[in-house]
Amino acid sequence: MILRRRSWLIILLSLIVLVFEALPQPLVAYTTMPVRQAPLADSLLYLPLVVQNYCADAYTDDFSDPNSGWLVADLPLVGLGYQEEEYEIELRLGNLFAGAPAPLSGLTSYTVEADMYRRTGSSDQYALAFDFVDLKHFYIFIVDPLSRNYAIGRRSGSNWVVVNAWSYSPYINPNNERNHLLVTRADNQIMIAINNQPLTTVFDKAYSGTLRVGVYAQTGDDVPAAIRFDNFRVCGASTSSFTRTMPSKEFAAIYSSSSNSALISDWNELIQANDTFRSPSISK
């Protein structure tokens, strides 16, 4: 009896399996849901900006050699030169700017960076100068450590063009603390960073040809004011893409003349009074 019941049970189970297989199966088990093709803008993966921490050095200067080729001048309104293994621009008149190009030229796409800080003064600002043609045609990535603002400006003849408006950044070290500024120029793109923190990327390209890079400083009303620069580096450019040069011809009279009055015409090329690229936190 037990054996016969097991036989009937096996037959019954077999019939149930056959009936289940004969039933229509749910489509969801054998088909996939249609996938909506997202628009291109929704499909892009935006990676965060990162600061390049390595590139092949094309030019470096820690200013330990006072004969490395940067401008040296001591004039009534400004002093430029090597001080304590750093480079210094001292401005002795309010609302004044001065710039000094590095002794190289012929740059196209590159990264330039340097350390800078206030040695004296409370309202002065400092910058990297890039795509530098002369003191009337260049760009600056400028920092105001008092308000912790930064901006990008372009000098065009006698005018300033705002490329990136003054903006606050918590990554700017305030007052007389040291800041590390970096600019990467790639074709018409400008990427800036402060203390290894990316700030912004903009697109602007006005100058070409034999371009240079350098340093820049400007004062508010608190003078004299001295800005120090150190660890200046250019990388990303082939060593064959630029040439080492002495300071350009607009500075020639500074070296050849001992009379301050004879420097007036050249002085107008070197500095501009009452025409600085001001931060909104400081009035002229």
PDB file of C-alpha atoms in Angstrom:
ATOM      1  CA  MET A   1       0.000   0.000   0.000  1.00  0.00           C
ATOM      2  CA  ILE A   2       2.786   2.431   0.848  1.00  0.00           C
ATOM      3  CA  LEU A   3       4.561   1.681  -2.422  1.00  0.00           C
ATOM      4  CA  ARG A   4       1.350   2.165  -4.423  1.00  0.00           C
ATOM      5  CA  ARG A   5       0.652   5.509  -2.715  1.00  0.00           C
ATOM      6  CA  ARG A   6       4.168   6.718  -3.543  1.00  0.00           C
ATOM      7  CA  SER A   7       3.618   5.786  -7.191  1.00  0.00           C
ATOM      8  CA  TRP A   8       0.400   7.795  -7.345  1.00  0.00           C
ATOM      9  CA  LEU A   9       2.159  10.723  -5.634  1.00  0.00           C
ATOM     10  CA  ILE A  10       4.977  10.671  -8.212  1.00  0.00           C
ATOM     11  CA  ILE A  11       2.465  10.561 -11.068  1.00  0.00           C
ATOM     12  CA  LEU A  12       0.506  13.479  -9.568  1.00  0.00           C
ATOM     13  CA  LEU A  13       3.639  15.629  -9.184  1.00  0.00           C
ATOM     14  CA  SER A  14       4.691  14.884 -12.755  1.00  0.00           C
ATOM     15  CA  LEU A  15       1.283  16.035 -14.035  1.00  0.00           C
ATOM     16  CA  ILE A  16       1.546  19.294 -12.050  1.00  0.00           C
ATOM     17  CA  VAL A  17       4.974  20.039 -13.588  1.00  0.00           C
ATOM     18  CA  LEU A  18       3.676  19.340 -17.106  1.00  0.00           C
ATOM     19  CA  VAL A  19       0.678  21.641 -16.588  1.00  0.00           C
ATOM     20  CA  PHE A  20       2.896  24.494 -15.205  1.00  0.00           C
ATOM     21  CA  GLU A  21       5.281  24.306 -18.163  1.00  0.00           C
ATOM     22  CA  ALA A  22       2.342  24.460 -20.537  1.00  0.00           C
ATOM     23  CA  LEU A  23       1.055  27.717 -18.997  1.00  0.00           C
ATOM     24  CA  PRO A  24       2.181  31.090 -20.570  1.00  0.00           C
ATOM     25  CA  GLN A  25       5.048  32.526 -18.572  1.00  0.00           C
ATOM     26  CA  PRO A  26       5.240  36.195 -17.411  1.00  0.00           C
ATOM     27  CA  LEU A  27       6.884  38.391 -20.053  1.00  0.00           C
ATOM     28  CA  VAL A  28       8.889  40.262 -17.440  1.00  0.00           C
ATOM     29  CA  ALA A  29      10.912  37.124 -16.836  1.00  0.00           C
ATOM     30  CA  TYR A  30      12.028  36.888 -20.455  1.00  0.00           C
ATOM     31  CA  THR A  31      12.182  40.484 -21.677  1.00  0.00           C
ATOM     32  CA  THR A  32      14.041  43.623 -20.514  1.00  0.00           C
ATOM     33  CA  MET A  33      12.511  46.962 -19.746  1.00  0.00           C
ATOM     34  CA  PRO A  34      13.153  49.544 -22.454  1.00  0.00           C
ATOM     35  CA  VAL A  35      16.000  51.881 -21.467  1.00  0.00           C
ATOM     36  CA  ARG A  36      15.482  55.584 -22.114  1.00  0.00           C
ATOM     37  CA  GLN A  37      18.402  57.074 -23.987  1.00  0.00           C
ATOM     38  CA  ALA A  38      19.401  60.075 -21.900  1.00  0.00           C
ATOM     39  CA  PRO A  39      20.278  63.307 -23.707  1.00  0.00           C
ATOM     40  CA  LEU A  40      23.991  63.873 -24.173  1.00  0.00           C
ATOM     41  CA  ALA A  41      24.109  66.530 -21.458  1.00  0.00           C
ATOM     42  CA  ASP A  42      22.627  64.062 -18.953  1.00  0.00           C
ATOM     43  CA  SER A  43      25.105  61.371 -19.945  1.00  0.00           C
ATOM     44  CA  LEU A  44      28.278  63.362 -19.366  1.00  0.00           C
ATOM     45  CA  LEU A  45      30.425  62.513 -16.368  1.00  0.00           C
ATOM     46  CA  TYR A  46      31.840  65.673 -14.857  1.00  0.00           C
ATOM     47  CA  LEU A  47      35.155  65.036 -13.155  1.00  0.00           C
ATOM     48  CA  PRO A  48      36.410  67.507 -10.558  1.00  0.00           C
ATOM     49  CA  LEU A  49      39.131  69.955 -11.474  1.00  0.00           C
ATOM     50  CA  VAL A  50      42.472  68.817 -10.156  1.00  0.00           C
ATOM     51  CA  VAL A  51      45.721  70.686  -9.899  1.00  0.00           C
ATOM     52  CA  GLN A  52      48.569  69.167 -11.819  1.00  0.00           C
ATOM     53  CA  ASN A  53      51.203  68.287  -9.231  1.00  0.00           C
ATOM     54  CA  TYR A  54      53.888  67.181 -11.663  1.00  0.00           C
ATOM     55  CA  CYS A  55      55.100  68.439 -14.994  1.00  0.00           C
ATOM     56  CA  ALA A  56      58.474  68.625 -16.637  1.00  0.00           C
ATOM     57  CA  ASP A  57      60.280  71.768 -15.521  1.00  0.00           C
ATOM     58  CA  ALA A  58      61.133  74.146 -18.314  1.00  0.00           C
ATOM     59  CA  TYR A  59      62.366  76.931 -16.019  1.00  0.00           C
ATOM     60  CA  THR A  60      62.792  77.311 -12.260  1.00  0.00           C
ATOM     61  CA  ASP A  61      64.188  80.051 -10.039  1.00  0.00           C
ATOM     62  CA  ASP A  62      64.357  80.088  -6.247  1.00  0.00           C
ATOM     63  CA  PHE A  63      66.165  83.460  -6.406  1.00  0.00           C
ATOM     64  CA  SER A  64      69.172  82.164  -4.536  1.00  0.00           C
ATOM     65  CA  ASP A  65      71.342  83.387  -7.428  1.00  0.00           C
ATOM     66  CA  PRO A  66      71.190  87.214  -7.648  1.00  0.00           C
ATOM     67  CA  ASN A  67      72.472  87.015 -11.216  1.00  0.00           C
ATOM     68  CA  SER A  68      69.702  84.792 -12.594  1.00  0.00           C
ATOM     69  CA  GLY A  69      68.460  87.564 -14.885  1.00  0.00           C
ATOM     70  CA  TRP A  70      65.481  89.276 -13.245  1.00  0.00           C
ATOM     71  CA  LEU A  71      65.139  93.054 -13.305  1.00  0.00           C
ATOM     72  CA  VAL A  72      67.085  94.948 -10.628  1.00  0.00           C
ATOM     73  CA  ALA A  73      66.273  98.641 -10.097  1.00  0.00           C
ATOM     74  CA  ASP A  74      66.149 101.101  -7.194  1.00  0.00           C
ATOM     75  CA  LEU A  75      64.138 104.187  -8.131  1.00  0.00           C
ATOM     76  CA  PRO A  76      62.239 106.839  -6.169  1.00  0.00           C
ATOM     77  CA  LEU A  77      58.881 105.126  -6.561  1.00  0.00           C
ATOM     78  CA  VAL A  78      59.807 101.454  -6.789  1.00  0.00           C
ATOM     79  CA  GLY A  79      62.528  99.006  -5.953  1.00  0.00           C
ATOM     80  CA  LEU A  80      62.897  95.650  -7.703  1.00  0.00           C
ATOM     81  CA  GLY A  81      65.533  93.047  -6.947  1.00  0.00           C
ATOM     82  CA  TYR A  82      66.812  90.069  -5.014  1.00  0.00           C
ATOM     83  CA  GLN A  83      66.362  90.105  -1.245  1.00  0.00           C
ATOM     84  CA  GLU A  84      67.255  87.252   1.138  1.00  0.00           C
ATOM     85  CA  GLU A  85      67.037  84.623  -1.627  1.00  0.00           C
ATOM     86  CA  GLU A  86      63.647  85.914  -2.745  1.00  0.00           C
ATOM     87  CA  TYR A  87      62.556  88.470  -5.356  1.00  0.00           C
ATOM     88  CA  GLU A  88      60.959  91.686  -4.117  1.00  0.00           C
ATOM     89  CA  ILE A  89      58.866  94.478  -5.585  1.00  0.00           C
ATOM     90  CA  GLU A  90      58.652  97.459  -3.236  1.00  0.00           C
ATOM     91  CA  LEU A  91      56.149 100.162  -4.165  1.00  0.00           C
ATOM     92  CA  ARG A  92      56.570 103.594  -2.590  1.00  0.00           C
ATOM     93  CA  LEU A  93      53.510 105.387  -3.945  1.00  0.00           C
ATOM     94  CA  GLY A  94      49.861 104.616  -3.354  1.00  0.00           C
ATOM     95  CA  ASN A  95      47.660 103.161  -6.099  1.00  0.00           C
ATOM     96  CA  LEU A  96      50.614 102.092  -8.199  1.00  0.00           C
ATOM     97  CA  PHE A  97      51.409  98.876 -10.026  1.00  0.00           C
ATOM     98  CA  ALA A  98      54.662  97.356 -11.213  1.00  0.00           C
ATOM     99  CA  GLY A  99      55.520  94.151 -13.038  1.00  0.00           C
ATOM    100  CA  ALA A 100      58.675  92.197 -13.699  1.00  0.00           C
ATOM    101  CA  PRO A 101      58.939  89.573 -16.462  1.00  0.00           C
ATOM    102  CA  ALA A 102      60.975  86.421 -16.000  1.00  0.00           C
ATOM    103  CA  PRO A 103      64.093  86.239 -18.182  1.00  0.00           C
ATOM    104  CA  LEU A 104      62.546  83.930 -20.776  1.00  0.00           C
ATOM    105  CA  SER A 105      60.162  84.280 -23.689  1.00  0.00           C
ATOM    106  CA  GLY A 106      58.432  82.364 -26.472  1.00  0.00           C
ATOM    107  CA  LEU A 107      55.854  80.522 -24.346  1.00  0.00           C
ATOM    108  CA  THR A 108      52.590  79.126 -25.752  1.00  0.00           C
ATOM    109  CA  SER A 109      50.917  76.460 -23.592  1.00  0.00           C
ATOM    110  CA  TYR A 110      52.409  76.215 -20.117  1.00  0.00           C
ATOM    111  CA  THR A 111      51.913  76.228 -16.360  1.00  0.00           C
ATOM    112  CA  VAL A 112      53.450  79.009 -14.283  1.00  0.00           C
ATOM    113  CA  GLU A 113      53.442  79.105 -10.493  1.00  0.00           C
ATOM    114  CA  ALA A 114      55.113  80.875  -7.579  1.00  0.00           C
ATOM    115  CA  ASP A 115      54.916  81.579  -3.869  1.00  0.00           C
ATOM    116  CA  MET A 116      54.193  85.174  -2.827  1.00  0.00           C
ATOM    117  CA  TYR A 117      53.388  87.155   0.305  1.00  0.00           C
ATOM    118  CA  ARG A 118      53.313  90.646   1.771  1.00  0.00           C
ATOM    119  CA  ARG A 119      56.431  91.638   3.604  1.00  0.00           C
ATOM    120  CA  THR A 120      55.135  95.107   4.482  1.00  0.00           C
ATOM    121  CA  GLY A 121      51.914  96.984   3.835  1.00  0.00           C
ATOM    122  CA  SER A 122      48.285  96.116   4.485  1.00  0.00           C
ATOM    123  CA  SER A 123      46.409  96.997   1.294  1.00  0.00           C
ATOM    124  CA  ASP A 124      48.744  95.746  -1.433  1.00  0.00           C
ATOM    125  CA  GLN A 125      47.919  92.886  -3.786  1.00  0.00           C
ATOM    126  CA  TYR A 126      50.015  90.510  -5.861  1.00  0.00           C
ATOM    127  CA  ALA A 127      49.710  88.422  -8.980  1.00  0.00           C
ATOM    128  CA  LEU A 128      51.183  86.115 -11.545  1.00  0.00           C
ATOM    129  CA  ALA A 129      51.543  87.871 -14.886  1.00  0.00           C
ATOM    130  CA  PHE A 130      51.158  85.698 -17.980  1.00  0.00           C
ATOM    131  CA  ASP A 131      50.870  86.036 -21.754  1.00  0.00           C
ATOM    132  CA  PHE A 132      53.030  89.057 -21.068  1.00  0.00           C
ATOM    133  CA  VAL A 133      53.878  91.153 -24.144  1.00  0.00           C
ATOM    134  CA  ASP A 134      54.738  94.425 -22.399  1.00  0.00           C
ATOM    135  CA  LEU A 135      53.377  96.526 -19.538  1.00  0.00           C
ATOM    136  CA  LYS A 136      50.378  97.466 -21.668  1.00  0.00           C
ATOM    137  CA  HIS A 137      49.470  93.967 -22.853  1.00  0.00           C
ATOM    138  CA  PHE A 138      49.354  91.092 -20.377  1.00  0.00           C
ATOM    139  CA  TYR A 139      47.104  89.043 -18.091  1.00  0.00           C
ATOM    140  CA  ILE A 140      47.188  88.777 -14.300  1.00  0.00           C
ATOM    141  CA  PHE A 141      45.852  86.250 -11.822  1.00  0.00           C
ATOM    142  CA  ILE A 142      45.649  88.577  -8.826  1.00  0.00           C
ATOM    143  CA  VAL A 143      44.983  87.952  -5.132  1.00  0.00           C
ATOM    144  CA  ASP A 144      43.871  90.384  -2.432  1.00  0.00           C
ATOM    145  CA  PRO A 145      44.877  88.681   0.846  1.00  0.00           C
ATOM    146  CA  LEU A 146      43.060  91.293   2.933  1.00  0.00           C
ATOM    147  CA  SER A 147      39.597  90.375   1.601  1.00  0.00           C
ATOM    148  CA  ARG A 148      40.627  86.874   0.386  1.00  0.00           C
ATOM    149  CA  ASN A 149      39.414  87.688  -3.124  1.00  0.00           C
ATOM    150  CA  TYR A 150      40.929  86.798  -6.483  1.00  0.00           C
ATOM    151  CA  ALA A 151      40.368  87.840 -10.084  1.00  0.00           C
ATOM    152  CA  ILE A 152      41.735  87.550 -13.611  1.00  0.00           C
ATOM    153  CA  GLY A 153      42.415  90.770 -15.481  1.00  0.00           C
ATOM    154  CA  ARG A 154      43.757  91.626 -18.911  1.00  0.00           C
ATOM    155  CA  ARG A 155      45.687  94.793 -19.583  1.00  0.00           C
ATOM    156  CA  SER A 156      44.790  96.172 -23.022  1.00  0.00           C
ATOM    157  CA  GLY A 157      46.599  99.396 -23.799  1.00  0.00           C
ATOM    158  CA  SER A 158      45.494 101.854 -21.120  1.00  0.00           C
ATOM    159  CA  ASN A 159      42.486  99.827 -19.988  1.00  0.00           C
ATOM    160  CA  TRP A 160      41.745  96.845 -17.771  1.00  0.00           C
ATOM    161  CA  VAL A 161      39.450  94.105 -19.059  1.00  0.00           C
ATOM    162  CA  VAL A 162      37.798  91.905 -16.424  1.00  0.00           C
ATOM    163  CA  VAL A 163      38.195  88.277 -17.499  1.00  0.00           C
ATOM    164  CA  ASN A 164      36.995  86.825 -14.198  1.00  0.00           C
ATOM    165  CA  ALA A 165      35.390  89.160 -11.658  1.00  0.00           C
ATOM    166  CA  TRP A 166      36.616  89.440  -8.095  1.00  0.00           C
ATOM    167  CA  SER A 167      35.465  86.406  -6.118  1.00  0.00           C
ATOM    168  CA  TYR A 168      35.949  85.202  -2.558  1.00  0.00           C
ATOM    169  CA  SER A 169      37.889  82.027  -1.785  1.00  0.00           C
ATOM    170  CA  PRO A 170      38.414  80.463   1.653  1.00  0.00           C
ATOM    171  CA  TYR A 171      41.587  78.848   0.281  1.00  0.00           C
ATOM    172  CA  ILE A 172      43.415  82.193   0.184  1.00  0.00           C
ATOM    173  CA  ASN A 173      45.652  82.606   3.206  1.00  0.00           C
ATOM    174  CA  PRO A 174      44.946  86.057   4.695  1.00  0.00           C
ATOM    175  CA  ASN A 175      47.079  89.107   5.408  1.00  0.00           C
ATOM    176  CA  ASN A 176      50.844  88.471   5.383  1.00  0.00           C
ATOM    177  CA  GLU A 177      50.684  84.693   5.035  1.00  0.00           C
ATOM    178  CA  ARG A 178      52.255  82.988   2.043  1.00  0.00           C
ATOM    179  CA  ASN A 179      50.099  81.926  -0.938  1.00  0.00           C
ATOM    180  CA  HIS A 180      50.973  79.686  -3.856  1.00  0.00           C
ATOM    181  CA  LEU A 181      49.477  80.885  -7.147  1.00  0.00           C
ATOM    182  CA  LEU A 182      49.245  78.755 -10.287  1.00  0.00           C
ATOM    183  CA  VAL A 183      48.079  79.453 -13.841  1.00  0.00           C
ATOM    184  CA  THR A 184      47.780  76.900 -16.624  1.00  0.00           C
ATOM    185  CA  ARG A 185      47.469  78.322 -20.121  1.00  0.00           C
ATOM    186  CA  ALA A 186      46.335  75.826 -22.804  1.00  0.00           C
ATOM    187  CA  ASP A 187      45.303  77.429 -26.100  1.00  0.00           C
ATOM    188  CA  ASN A 188      42.440  79.778 -25.157  1.00  0.00           C
ATOM    189  CA  GLN A 189      41.855  78.177 -21.753  1.00  0.00           C
ATOM    190  CA  ILE A 190      43.068  79.639 -18.456  1.00  0.00           C
ATOM    191  CA  MET A 191      42.903  77.521 -15.302  1.00  0.00           C
ATOM    192  CA  ILE A 192      43.891  79.089 -11.982  1.00  0.00           C
ATOM    193  CA  ALA A 193      44.532  77.573  -8.562  1.00  0.00           C
ATOM    194  CA  ILE A 194      45.525  78.825  -5.121  1.00  0.00           C
ATOM    195  CA  ASN A 195      47.414  76.684  -2.606  1.00  0.00           C
ATOM    196  CA  ASN A 196      46.750  73.562  -4.725  1.00  0.00           C
ATOM    197  CA  GLN A 197      42.996  74.240  -4.782  1.00  0.00           C
ATOM    198  CA  PRO A 198      41.431  74.811  -8.235  1.00  0.00           C
ATOM    199  CA  LEU A 199      39.447  78.048  -8.423  1.00  0.00           C
ATOM    200  CA  THR A 200      38.044  78.425 -11.918  1.00  0.00           C
ATOM    201  CA  THR A 201      38.609  77.907 -15.637  1.00  0.00           C
ATOM    202  CA  VAL A 202      37.905  80.656 -18.163  1.00  0.00           C
ATOM    203  CA  PHE A 203      38.406  81.085 -21.890  1.00  0.00           C
ATOM    204  CA  ASP A 204      40.153  84.172 -23.222  1.00  0.00           C
ATOM    205  CA  LYS A 205      43.017  84.610 -25.672  1.00  0.00           C
ATOM    206  CA  ALA A 206      44.028  88.086 -26.794  1.00  0.00           C
ATOM    207  CA  TYR A 207      47.800  87.932 -27.298  1.00  0.00           C
ATOM    208  CA  SER A 208      50.161  85.722 -29.251  1.00  0.00           C
ATOM    209  CA  GLY A 209      53.737  85.763 -30.408  1.00  0.00           C
ATOM    210  CA  THR A 210      56.764  86.035 -28.132  1.00  0.00           C
ATOM    211  CA  LEU A 211      54.962  85.759 -24.800  1.00  0.00           C
ATOM    212  CA  ARG A 212      56.459  85.880 -21.324  1.00  0.00           C
ATOM    213  CA  VAL A 213      55.429  85.308 -17.726  1.00  0.00           C
ATOM    214  CA  GLY A 214      56.359  87.133 -14.564  1.00  0.00           C
ATOM    215  CA  VAL A 215      55.255  88.678 -11.282  1.00  0.00           C
ATOM    216  CA  TYR A 216      53.145  91.728 -10.472  1.00  0.00           C
ATOM    217  CA  ALA A 217      52.308  93.891  -7.452  1.00  0.00           C
ATOM    218  CA  GLN A 218      50.055  96.874  -6.757  1.00  0.00           C
ATOM    219  CA  THR A 219      49.389  99.103  -3.770  1.00  0.00           C
ATOM    220  CA  GLY A 220      46.440 100.665  -2.034  1.00  0.00           C
ATOM    221  CA  ASP A 221      46.968 103.667   0.212  1.00  0.00           C
ATOM    222  CA  ASP A 222      49.306 102.014   2.725  1.00  0.00           C
ATOM    223  CA  VAL A 223      52.844 102.598   1.451  1.00  0.00           C
ATOM    224  CA  PRO A 224      55.618 101.728   1.258  1.00  0.00           C
ATOM    225  CA  ALA A 225      54.570  98.161   0.537  1.00  0.00           C
ATOM    226  CA  ALA A 226      56.811  95.228  -0.321  1.00  0.00           C
ATOM    227  CA  ILE A 227      55.798  91.947  -1.950  1.00  0.00           C
ATOM    228  CA  ARG A 228      58.113  88.936  -1.925  1.00  0.00           C
ATOM    229  CA  PHE A 229      58.167  86.138  -4.529  1.00  0.00           C
ATOM    230  CA  ASP A 230      59.813  82.718  -4.361  1.00  0.00           C
ATOM    231  CA  ASN A 231      59.965  79.309  -6.063  1.00  0.00           C
ATOM    232  CA  PHE A 232      59.020  80.601  -9.491  1.00  0.00           C
ATOM    233  CA  ARG A 233      58.463  77.735 -11.939  1.00  0.00           C
ATOM    234  CA  VAL A 234      57.344  77.265 -15.525  1.00  0.00           C
ATOM    235  CA  CYS A 235      56.551  73.775 -16.737  1.00  0.00           C
ATOM    236  CA  GLY A 236      54.685  71.970 -19.456  1.00  0.00           C
ATOM    237  CA  ALA A 237      56.681  73.747 -22.143  1.00  0.00           C
ATOM    238  CA  SER A 238      59.409  72.087 -24.137  1.00  0.00           C
ATOM    239  CA  THR A 239      62.833  73.499 -23.383  1.00  0.00           C
ATOM    240  CA  SER A 240      63.080  74.294 -27.088  1.00  0.00           C
ATOM    241  CA  SER A 241      59.873  76.367 -27.069  1.00  0.00           C
ATOM    242  CA  PHE A 242      61.311  79.394 -25.284  1.00  0.00           C
ATOM    243  CA  THR A 243      64.507  81.382 -25.107  1.00  0.00           C
ATOM    244  CA  ARG A 244      66.249  82.924 -22.136  1.00  0.00           C
ATOM    245  CA  THR A 245      66.277  86.700 -22.446  1.00  0.00           C
ATOM    246  CA  MET A 246      67.347  89.693 -20.457  1.00  0.00           C
ATOM    247  CA  PRO A 247      64.642  92.172 -19.412  1.00  0.00           C
ATOM    248  CA  SER A 248      63.038  93.783 -22.436  1.00  0.00           C
ATOM    249  CA  LYS A 249      63.982  97.059 -24.087  1.00  0.00           C
ATOM    250  CA  GLU A 250      61.546  99.184 -22.068  1.00  0.00           C
ATOM    251  CA  PHE A 251      63.883  98.654 -19.105  1.00  0.00           C
ATOM    252  CA  ALA A 252      67.114  99.411 -20.971  1.00  0.00           C
ATOM    253  CA  ALA A 253      67.451 102.966 -19.668  1.00  0.00           C
ATOM    254  CA  ILE A 254      67.329 101.747 -16.074  1.00  0.00           C
ATOM    255  CA  TYR A 255      70.589  99.911 -16.630  1.00  0.00           C
ATOM    256  CA  SER A 256      72.275 102.555 -18.750  1.00  0.00           C
ATOM    257  CA  SER A 257      71.435 105.746 -16.850  1.00  0.00           C
ATOM    258  CA  SER A 258      72.325 106.908 -13.372  1.00  0.00           C
ATOM    259  CA  SER A 259      69.957 109.875 -13.512  1.00  0.00           C
ATOM    260  CA  ASN A 260      66.457 109.322 -12.129  1.00  0.00           C
ATOM    261  CA  SER A 261      65.072 112.117 -14.320  1.00  0.00           C
ATOM    262  CA  ALA A 262      66.260 110.279 -17.413  1.00  0.00           C
ATOM    263  CA  LEU A 263      64.044 107.327 -16.520  1.00  0.00           C
ATOM    264  CA  ILE A 264      60.707 109.135 -16.738  1.00  0.00           C
ATOM    265  CA  SER A 265      59.821 107.893 -20.230  1.00  0.00           C
ATOM    266  CA  ASP A 266      60.781 104.323 -19.377  1.00  0.00           C
ATOM    267  CA  TRP A 267      59.171 104.630 -15.956  1.00  0.00           C
ATOM    268  CA  ASN A 268      55.777 105.035 -17.615  1.00  0.00           C
ATOM    269  CA  GLU A 269      56.322 101.650 -19.235  1.00  0.00           C
ATOM    270  CA  LEU A 270      57.359 100.039 -15.956  1.00  0.00           C
ATOM    271  CA  ILE A 271      54.572 101.304 -13.681  1.00  0.00           C
ATOM    272  CA  GLN A 272      51.161 102.911 -13.879  1.00  0.00           C
ATOM    273  CA  ALA A 273      49.888 105.202 -11.126  1.00  0.00           C
ATOM    274  CA  ASN A 274      46.208 105.497 -10.131  1.00  0.00           C
ATOM    275  CA  ASP A 275      45.214 102.808 -12.578  1.00  0.00           C
ATOM    276  CA  THR A 276      45.412  99.512 -10.707  1.00  0.00           C
ATOM    277  CA  PHE A 277      43.149  96.499 -11.057  1.00  0.00           C
ATOM    278  CA  ARG A 278      41.377  97.096  -7.759  1.00  0.00           C
ATOM    279  CA  SER A 279      39.670  94.680  -5.450  1.00  0.00           C
ATOM    280  CA  PRO A 280      36.236  95.955  -4.366  1.00  0.00           C
ATOM    281  CA  SER A 281      37.356  95.818  -0.754  1.00  0.00           C
ATOM    282  CA  ILE A 282      39.852  98.642  -1.236  1.00  0.00           C
ATOM    283  CA  SER A 283      39.006 102.060  -2.591  1.00  0.00           C
ATOM    284  CA  LYS A 284      41.410 104.066  -4.661  1.00  0.00           C
TER     285      LYS A 284
END
